[in-house]
Amino acid sequence: MAELSCAVHILEGSRLVRRLIRLIVVLVVVLAGWAFVWVNQDLDLTAPSLDLSIEPGTSPRGVAQEAVNSGVQTSPVLLYWWFRLSGQARQIKAGNYELEPGTTPRSLLAKLTRGEEALRSVTLVEGWTFKQVRAALAKSEHLAQDTQALDANLIMQKLGQPQHPPEGRFYPDTYTYAKGSSDLKILQRAMRAMDHHLQAAWEQRAPNSPLKTPDDLLTLASIVEKETGRASDRPMIASVFTNRLRLGMLLQTDPTVIYGLGDRFDGNLRRRDLLADTPWNTYTRAGLPPTPIAMPGKEALLAAAQPAASRALYFVARGDGSSQFSDNLDAHNRAVNKYQRGQ
């Protein structure tokens, strides 16, 4: 009887264990199902768009708490354990992120581990002056305005090139940045890009080029940029100015006069303006002006380095964006009468 009673107890214990195991399995399945639904379910946000800033060195627990602090309406404990159990907690990257409707715990973690920061962009346009560059940066969304109180010389000091004026030193392109980035960083990237493109063009300059330094090339390229109405004319426009430099002729280019007038220019260039001497007036002063007058693009830099082979000394706008080139003054006067005066 004792043996039978013991067997009964063992059987009952075994049944209890099996029931506990089944219960645990059911609970695991239910929890797994709930977790699967939760990580793929849209998170409630307190605003249509949230900014989440993760500082370097923030722990996974801190990241979860920061997400909740920024307006994600969920438990920071749940987020933290999701980060942990995913095995990707240590891959979360610092940065500035934008969270929008439709964000799930799974997509949030993917964004954080891939470092998909919320990027904005600012475009610097070929032919712009430094004044226009600064205005564009000042209007850029979520860009820290660290240079607004600085004058041009101090900006160049901070950029490590105090020996150069800022005009023309920045490469025209579209630059992306994370929210809160400094405008000084944009300028630094644009300056490095211009240094790269300028050096590349300088190394490709024609053997008989009258240009003595890369700065000369940058200045000539800025004039070519401002004078060009049709892109295909750049090499010929560069040829005209290069030929004039070789002969010691005045460049006589209107954009340099306009640049020298600064805020005094009202949109109408008059004869008296051509005679008003400034360091940039190429009607009154020989050679290249002391600084570039705008930002040249890559094509203008290459045209200044490798101008077309010609004897052209003059050009005039045809009225359709293109230019008519002439080797002598008589031909130029005929072109002016035809295209400018309709004679």
Coordinates of N, CA, C and O in Angstrom, one line a residue, residues 38-45 48-50 52 72 79 98-112:
W38 N 3.4 44.8 -29.9 CA 3.8 46.1 -29.3 C 5.0 46.7 -30.1 O 4.9 47.9 -30.4
V39 N 6.0 45.9 -30.4 CA 7.1 46.4 -31.1 C 6.8 46.9 -32.6 O 7.5 47.7 -33.2
N40 N 5.7 46.4 -33.1 CA 5.3 46.8 -34.4 C 4.1 47.7 -34.4 O 3.5 48.0 -35.5
Q41 N 3.7 48.2 -33.3 CA 2.5 49.1 -33.1 C 3.0 50.5 -33.1 O 4.0 50.9 -32.5
D42 N 2.2 51.4 -33.7 CA 2.5 52.8 -33.7 C 2.6 53.4 -32.3 O 1.7 53.1 -31.5
L43 N 3.6 54.1 -32.0 CA 3.7 54.8 -30.7 C 2.9 56.1 -30.7 O 2.8 56.8 -31.7
D44 N 2.3 56.4 -29.6 CA 1.6 57.6 -29.5 C 2.6 58.7 -29.2 O 3.5 58.6 -28.4
L45 N 2.4 59.8 -30.0 CA 3.3 61.0 -29.9 C 2.5 62.2 -29.4 O 1.3 62.3 -29.8
P48 N 2.8 66.2 -33.8 CA 2.9 65.5 -35.1 C 4.4 65.2 -35.5 O 4.7 64.4 -36.3
S49 N 5.3 66.0 -34.8 CA 6.7 65.7 -35.1 C 7.5 66.0 -33.8 O 7.3 67.1 -33.2
L50 N 8.3 65.0 -33.4 CA 9.1 65.2 -32.1 C 10.6 65.2 -32.5 O 11.0 64.5 -33.4
L52 N 14.2 64.3 -31.0 CA 14.8 63.4 -30.0 C 16.3 63.6 -30.1 O 16.9 63.3 -31.2
V72 N 7.3 60.7 -26.5 CA 6.8 59.4 -26.9 C 6.0 58.8 -25.7 O 6.6 58.7 -24.6
L79 N 10.6 50.3 -23.3 CA 11.5 50.7 -24.4 C 12.9 50.2 -24.1 O 13.6 49.6 -25.0
E98 N 14.3 62.9 -35.7 CA 13.0 63.4 -35.9 C 12.0 62.2 -35.9 O 12.1 61.3 -36.7
L99 N 11.0 62.2 -35.0 CA 10.1 61.1 -34.9 C 8.7 61.7 -35.4 O 8.2 62.7 -35.0
E100 N 8.1 60.9 -36.3 CA 6.9 61.3 -36.9 C 5.8 60.2 -36.7 O 6.1 59.1 -36.3
P101 N 4.5 60.5 -36.9 CA 3.5 59.5 -36.8 C 3.8 58.3 -37.6 O 4.3 58.4 -38.7
G102 N 3.5 57.1 -37.1 CA 3.9 55.9 -37.7 C 5.1 55.2 -37.2 O 5.5 54.1 -37.5
T103 N 5.8 55.9 -36.2 CA 7.0 55.4 -35.6 C 6.6 54.3 -34.6 O 5.7 54.4 -33.8
T104 N 7.2 53.1 -34.8 CA 7.0 52.0 -33.9 C 8.3 51.7 -33.1 O 9.3 52.3 -33.4
P105 N 8.2 51.0 -32.0 CA 9.4 50.7 -31.2 C 10.5 50.0 -32.2 O 11.6 50.3 -32.0
R106 N 10.0 49.2 -33.1 CA 11.0 48.6 -34.0 C 11.6 49.6 -34.9 O 12.9 49.6 -35.1
S107 N 10.8 50.5 -35.5 CA 11.4 51.5 -36.4 C 12.2 52.5 -35.7 O 13.2 53.0 -36.2
L108 N 11.8 52.8 -34.4 CA 12.6 53.7 -33.6 C 14.0 53.2 -33.4 O 15.0 53.9 -33.6
L109 N 14.1 51.9 -33.0 CA 15.4 51.3 -32.7 C 16.2 51.3 -34.0 O 17.4 51.5 -34.0
A110 N 15.6 50.9 -35.1 CA 16.3 50.9 -36.4 C 16.9 52.3 -36.8 O 18.0 52.4 -37.2
K111 N 16.1 53.3 -36.5 CA 16.5 54.7 -36.8 C 17.8 55.0 -35.9 O 18.7 55.6 -36.4
L112 N 17.7 54.6 -34.6 CA 18.7 55.0 -33.7 C 20.0 54.2 -34.0 O 21.1 54.7 -33.8

